[in-house]
mmCIF file of C-alpha atoms and ligand atoms in Angstrom:
data_model
loop_
_atom_site.group_PDB
_atom_site.id
_atom_site.type_symbol
_atom_site.label_atom_id
_atom_site.label_comp_id
_atom_site.label_asym_id
_atom_site.label_seq_id
_atom_site.Cartn_x
_atom_site.Cartn_y
_atom_site.Cartn_z
ATOM 1 C CA MET A 9 9.978 -4.975 12.902
ATOM 2 C CA LYS A 10 10.411 -1.759 12.807
ATOM 3 C CA VAL A 11 7.704 0.141 12.337
ATOM 4 C CA LEU A 12 7.041 4.093 11.099
ATOM 5 C CA LEU A 13 3.878 5.698 12.741
ATOM 6 C CA VAL A 14 2.740 8.549 11.101
ATOM 7 C CA GLU A 15 0.117 10.093 13.238
ATOM 8 C CA ASP A 16 -0.618 13.041 14.343
ATOM 9 C CA ASP A 17 -3.165 12.839 17.722
ATOM 10 C CA PRO A 18 -1.312 12.246 20.421
ATOM 11 C CA ALA A 19 -3.597 10.219 22.590
ATOM 12 C CA ILE A 20 -3.535 7.765 19.692
ATOM 13 C CA ALA A 21 0.324 7.930 18.909
ATOM 14 C CA GLY A 22 0.917 7.448 22.377
ATOM 15 C CA SER A 23 -1.362 4.239 22.762
ATOM 16 C CA VAL A 24 -0.075 2.454 19.747
ATOM 17 C CA THR A 25 3.470 3.438 21.099
ATOM 18 C CA THR A 26 3.177 1.429 23.573
ATOM 19 C CA SER A 27 1.076 -1.421 22.463
ATOM 20 C CA LEU A 28 3.765 -1.891 19.669
ATOM 21 C CA SER A 29 6.593 -1.683 21.680
ATOM 22 C CA ASN A 30 4.830 -4.412 24.256
ATOM 23 C CA ALA A 31 4.737 -6.755 21.487
ATOM 24 C CA GLY A 32 8.821 -6.050 20.704
ATOM 25 C CA MET A 33 8.574 -4.277 17.830
ATOM 26 C CA THR A 34 10.331 -0.771 17.220
ATOM 27 C CA VAL A 35 8.227 2.763 17.015
ATOM 28 C CA HIS A 36 9.437 5.289 15.126
ATOM 29 C CA HIS A 37 6.500 8.523 15.539
ATOM 30 C CA CYS A 38 6.466 11.508 13.016
ATOM 31 C CA ALA A 39 3.271 13.926 13.489
ATOM 32 C CA THR A 40 4.142 15.702 10.107
ATOM 33 C CA GLY A 41 3.636 14.146 6.250
ATOM 34 C CA ALA A 42 7.303 15.955 6.099
ATOM 35 C CA ASP A 43 8.972 14.305 8.830
ATOM 36 C CA ALA A 44 7.423 11.017 7.912
ATOM 37 C CA ILE A 45 9.215 10.855 3.911
ATOM 38 C CA ALA A 46 12.690 11.993 6.285
ATOM 39 C CA ALA A 47 11.970 9.220 8.077
ATOM 40 C CA VAL A 48 11.874 6.305 5.991
ATOM 41 C CA LYS A 49 15.305 7.035 4.543
ATOM 42 C CA GLU A 50 17.075 7.596 7.841
ATOM 43 C CA PHE A 51 14.884 4.901 10.223
ATOM 44 C CA ALA A 52 14.277 2.588 7.342
ATOM 45 C CA PRO A 53 10.783 0.955 8.300
ATOM 46 C CA GLU A 54 9.644 -2.331 7.592
ATOM 47 C CA VAL A 55 6.029 -1.153 7.809
ATOM 48 C CA ILE A 56 4.057 2.213 8.279
ATOM 49 C CA LEU A 57 1.208 3.078 9.712
ATOM 50 C CA MET A 58 -0.271 6.241 7.925
ATOM 51 C CA ASP A 59 -2.680 7.984 8.847
ATOM 52 C CA LEU A 60 -4.981 10.485 6.812
ATOM 53 C CA GLY A 61 -5.456 13.390 8.546
ATOM 54 C CA LEU A 62 -2.011 15.179 8.955
ATOM 55 C CA PRO A 63 -1.837 19.207 9.690
ATOM 56 C CA ASP A 64 0.727 19.978 6.517
ATOM 57 C CA MET A 65 0.113 16.936 4.023
ATOM 58 C CA ASP A 66 -2.927 14.637 3.256
ATOM 59 C CA GLY A 67 -1.978 11.040 4.290
ATOM 60 C CA LEU A 68 -2.244 10.064 1.161
ATOM 61 C CA ASP A 69 -0.359 12.576 -0.879
ATOM 62 C CA VAL A 70 2.757 11.466 1.646
ATOM 63 C CA SER A 71 2.438 8.037 0.879
ATOM 64 C CA LYS A 72 2.290 8.535 -2.589
ATOM 65 C CA SER A 73 5.557 10.710 -2.165
ATOM 66 C CA ILE A 74 6.918 7.464 -0.452
ATOM 67 C CA ARG A 75 5.803 5.586 -3.277
ATOM 68 C CA GLU A 76 8.738 6.888 -6.004
ATOM 69 C CA PHE A 77 11.561 5.526 -3.656
ATOM 70 C CA SER A 78 10.746 2.612 -1.439
ATOM 71 C CA SER A 79 7.642 -0.012 -1.229
ATOM 72 C CA VAL A 80 8.251 -0.447 2.418
ATOM 73 C CA PRO A 81 4.634 -1.938 3.613
ATOM 74 C CA ILE A 82 2.145 1.971 4.174
ATOM 75 C CA ILE A 83 -1.007 0.415 5.982
ATOM 76 C CA ILE A 84 -3.304 3.328 5.399
ATOM 77 C CA VAL A 85 -4.792 4.481 9.416
ATOM 78 C CA SER A 86 -8.341 6.312 8.463
ATOM 79 C CA ALA A 87 -11.414 7.781 11.064
ATOM 80 C CA ARG A 88 -13.841 7.324 8.437
ATOM 81 C CA GLY A 89 -14.901 4.248 6.753
ATOM 82 C CA ASP A 90 -16.220 6.311 3.560
ATOM 83 C CA GLU A 91 -13.038 7.590 3.701
ATOM 84 C CA LEU A 92 -11.881 3.993 2.369
ATOM 85 C CA ASP A 93 -13.187 4.298 -1.101
ATOM 86 C CA ARG A 94 -11.195 7.365 -1.467
ATOM 87 C CA VAL A 95 -7.645 5.446 -0.608
ATOM 88 C CA LEU A 96 -8.452 2.284 -3.229
ATOM 89 C CA GLY A 97 -10.218 4.043 -5.302
ATOM 90 C CA LEU A 98 -6.372 6.109 -5.928
ATOM 91 C CA GLU A 99 -4.524 2.818 -5.999
ATOM 92 C CA LEU A 100 -1.592 4.316 -4.430
ATOM 93 C CA GLY A 101 0.066 1.011 -3.566
ATOM 94 C CA ALA A 102 -1.189 0.667 0.136
ATOM 95 C CA ASP A 103 -1.026 -2.571 1.710
ATOM 96 C CA ASP A 104 -4.120 -2.595 3.579
ATOM 97 C CA TYR A 105 -6.225 0.206 5.645
ATOM 98 C CA VAL A 106 -7.397 -0.314 8.977
ATOM 99 C CA VAL A 107 -9.698 2.243 10.290
ATOM 100 C CA LYS A 108 -10.270 3.835 13.504
ATOM 101 C CA PRO A 109 -11.377 2.802 16.442
ATOM 102 C CA PHE A 110 -8.875 -0.633 15.450
ATOM 103 C CA SER A 111 -8.119 -2.976 18.663
ATOM 104 C CA GLN A 112 -4.440 -2.885 18.884
ATOM 105 C CA ARG A 113 -5.441 -7.573 18.116
ATOM 106 C CA GLU A 114 -6.378 -6.418 14.847
ATOM 107 C CA LEU A 115 -3.648 -3.569 14.128
ATOM 108 C CA LEU A 116 -0.645 -5.814 14.762
ATOM 109 C CA ALA A 117 -2.461 -8.840 13.159
ATOM 110 C CA ARG A 118 -2.556 -6.516 10.034
ATOM 111 C CA ILE A 119 1.153 -5.310 10.331
ATOM 112 C CA LYS A 120 1.794 -9.122 10.151
ATOM 113 C CA ALA A 121 0.201 -9.685 7.575
ATOM 114 C CA VAL A 122 1.379 -7.322 5.578
ATOM 115 C CA THR A 123 4.897 -8.276 6.716
ATOM 116 C CA ARG A 124 4.990 -11.642 5.678
ATOM 117 C CA ARG A 125 6.850 -11.830 2.477
ATOM 118 C CA GLY A 126 6.933 -14.628 0.300
ATOM 119 C CA HIS A 127 10.483 -16.054 1.085
ATOM 120 C CA GLU A 128 9.541 -17.125 4.759
ATOM 121 C CA THR A 129 6.986 -19.327 3.473
ATOM 122 C CA GLN A 130 8.424 -22.216 1.550
ATOM 123 C CA GLN A 131 6.980 -21.342 -1.710
ATOM 124 C CA PRO A 132 9.513 -22.450 -4.977
ATOM 125 C CA VAL A 133 12.373 -19.979 -6.317
ATOM 126 C CA ILE A 134 10.509 -19.020 -9.015
ATOM 127 C CA ALA A 135 6.803 -18.790 -9.052
ATOM 128 C CA SER A 136 5.788 -18.411 -12.563
ATOM 129 C CA THR A 137 5.264 -20.485 -14.697
ATOM 130 C CA SER A 138 4.478 -17.508 -17.837
ATOM 131 C CA THR A 139 6.945 -17.507 -20.012
ATOM 132 C CA ARG A 140 6.327 -13.320 -20.688
ATOM 133 C CA ILE A 141 5.859 -12.439 -16.990
ATOM 134 C CA VAL A 142 8.482 -13.962 -14.709
ATOM 135 C CA VAL A 143 8.173 -13.283 -11.087
ATOM 136 C CA ASP A 144 11.935 -14.474 -9.013
ATOM 137 C CA GLU A 145 10.943 -14.983 -4.816
ATOM 138 C CA ARG A 146 14.685 -14.545 -4.667
ATOM 139 C CA THR A 147 14.528 -10.989 -5.699
ATOM 140 C CA HIS A 148 10.885 -10.419 -4.799
ATOM 141 C CA SER A 149 10.621 -8.724 -8.629
ATOM 142 C CA ALA A 150 8.102 -9.167 -11.484
ATOM 143 C CA THR A 151 9.447 -8.905 -15.019
ATOM 144 C CA LEU A 152 7.129 -8.836 -18.090
ATOM 145 C CA ASP A 153 9.331 -9.171 -21.798
ATOM 146 C CA GLY A 154 12.428 -8.358 -19.867
ATOM 147 C CA GLU A 155 11.122 -5.530 -18.498
ATOM 148 C CA GLU A 156 11.138 -4.656 -14.673
ATOM 149 C CA VAL A 157 7.077 -4.175 -12.897
ATOM 150 C CA VAL A 158 7.073 -2.342 -9.597
ATOM 151 C CA LEU A 159 5.318 -3.945 -7.481
ATOM 152 C CA THR A 160 4.309 -3.538 -3.795
ATOM 153 C CA ALA A 161 5.342 -6.146 -1.097
ATOM 154 C CA LYS A 162 1.101 -7.677 -1.440
ATOM 155 C CA GLU A 163 0.584 -7.053 -5.075
ATOM 156 C CA PHE A 164 4.206 -8.825 -5.148
ATOM 157 C CA ASP A 165 2.482 -11.596 -3.393
ATOM 158 C CA LEU A 166 -0.338 -11.662 -4.974
ATOM 159 C CA LEU A 167 0.715 -12.356 -8.373
ATOM 160 C CA ALA A 168 3.207 -14.694 -7.285
ATOM 161 C CA PHE A 169 0.609 -16.774 -6.155
ATOM 162 C CA LEU A 170 -1.681 -16.630 -8.959
ATOM 163 C CA SER A 171 0.538 -16.788 -11.228
ATOM 164 C CA SER A 172 2.271 -19.663 -9.976
ATOM 165 C CA GLU A 173 -0.549 -22.284 -11.688
ATOM 166 C CA PRO A 174 -2.306 -20.436 -15.215
ATOM 167 C CA GLY A 175 -5.513 -21.095 -15.997
ATOM 168 C CA VAL A 176 -5.892 -21.768 -12.709
ATOM 169 C CA VAL A 177 -9.141 -20.422 -10.434
ATOM 170 C CA PHE A 178 -8.407 -19.311 -7.189
ATOM 171 C CA ARG A 179 -10.812 -18.762 -4.916
ATOM 172 C CA ARG A 180 -11.788 -14.588 -3.286
ATOM 173 C CA ASN A 181 -10.629 -16.515 0.191
ATOM 174 C CA ASP A 182 -8.562 -19.115 -0.630
ATOM 175 C CA ILE A 183 -6.418 -15.633 -2.039
ATOM 176 C CA LEU A 184 -7.088 -13.677 0.592
ATOM 177 C CA GLU A 185 -5.535 -16.273 3.279
ATOM 178 C CA HIS A 186 -2.703 -16.938 1.127
ATOM 179 C CA VAL A 187 -1.768 -13.838 0.473
ATOM 180 C CA TRP A 188 -2.696 -11.652 2.798
ATOM 181 C CA ASP A 189 -3.248 -14.133 5.764
ATOM 182 C CA THR A 190 -6.562 -13.240 6.592
ATOM 183 C CA ASN A 191 -9.946 -12.583 6.541
ATOM 184 C CA TRP A 192 -10.793 -9.238 7.440
ATOM 185 C CA TYR A 193 -13.706 -8.449 6.407
ATOM 186 C CA GLY A 194 -13.674 -5.622 4.036
ATOM 187 C CA THR A 195 -9.991 -6.852 2.872
ATOM 188 C CA THR A 196 -11.731 -8.132 0.029
ATOM 189 C CA LYS A 197 -11.659 -4.756 -1.292
ATOM 190 C CA THR A 198 -8.324 -4.216 -0.470
ATOM 191 C CA LEU A 199 -8.197 -7.746 -3.221
ATOM 192 C CA ASP A 200 -9.626 -5.686 -5.981
ATOM 193 C CA ALA A 201 -7.890 -2.528 -5.490
ATOM 194 C CA HIS A 202 -5.248 -5.034 -5.803
ATOM 195 C CA ILE A 203 -6.020 -6.625 -8.966
ATOM 196 C CA ALA A 204 -6.954 -3.329 -10.605
ATOM 197 C CA SER A 205 -3.608 -1.684 -9.503
ATOM 198 C CA ILE A 206 -1.565 -5.221 -10.819
ATOM 199 C CA ARG A 207 -3.719 -5.217 -14.895
ATOM 200 C CA LYS A 208 -2.771 -1.174 -15.027
ATOM 201 C CA LYS A 209 1.210 -2.369 -13.826
ATOM 202 C CA LEU A 210 1.352 -5.006 -16.087
ATOM 203 C CA GLY A 211 -0.958 -2.705 -19.085
ATOM 204 C CA ASN A 212 -3.850 -5.307 -20.343
ATOM 205 C CA PRO A 213 -6.308 -6.151 -17.274
ATOM 206 C CA ASP A 214 -6.201 -9.902 -19.730
ATOM 207 C CA TRP A 215 -3.645 -11.321 -17.840
ATOM 208 C CA ILE A 216 -6.235 -11.378 -14.823
ATOM 209 C CA GLN A 217 -9.694 -12.037 -15.451
ATOM 210 C CA SER A 218 -12.494 -12.200 -13.188
ATOM 211 C CA VAL A 219 -14.185 -15.491 -12.576
ATOM 212 C CA ARG A 220 -17.810 -14.528 -11.479
ATOM 213 C CA GLY A 221 -18.975 -15.630 -8.063
ATOM 214 C CA VAL A 222 -15.736 -17.361 -7.871
ATOM 215 C CA GLY A 223 -12.509 -15.654 -7.968
ATOM 216 C CA PHE A 224 -9.841 -14.888 -10.167
ATOM 217 C CA LYS A 225 -6.806 -16.799 -12.825
ATOM 218 C CA PHE A 226 -3.381 -15.973 -13.886
ATOM 219 C CA VAL A 227 -3.833 -16.307 -18.214
ATOM 220 C CA GLU A 228 -0.937 -15.740 -20.641
ATOM 221 C CA VAL A 229 -1.412 -13.745 -22.800
ATOM 222 C CA PRO A 230 0.206 -13.790 -26.331
ATOM 223 C CA GLN A 231 2.429 -11.498 -27.984
HETATM 224 CA CA1 CA B 305 -4.878 12.957 12.397
#
């Protein structure tokens, strides 16, 4: 597992690097946003840990720049819980977040969760039974009326899961367990942010409908 760690605090960078290296991961460390963007191209990480407060750029702007050319999973690392609304509100395509101080166990679990891809689990090749939306697990791509919908890894997994059975209501906890492989506190906000982002990308909120107090269901929208 290749991890790009974007962190300007040498103490945090040192302890995270040690811990991830001990877990068998290869860590590439950058202390600025500009270096991070260059490193995504050169190092080709499988996951990025992104600090928000960087000396040259805001971590969210760095993430947005990376999203323009890469769908690599991004975990936002924030020092303050009140920054999370800003993170989630921007719908920038981050896959998850952790709040400092975090335990190494939590960090490893998050990395494992966001990098777990659909093709590693026993899922059908073509998950969706929708006629307008085609979700292809082999190529990890989704199309709407033949046009590609650019999704992050977790948005893809979420859409693949919900669209596998149109009309069926999936409970929040079941979605979290299946798509994120976790039940972390706060992840339910991540779920809402991902649903909002997918709805926006599909151009119509009706594709994924909220069922109050239960969860969400995928509904085929007529053309
Ligand atoms: Ca910082």
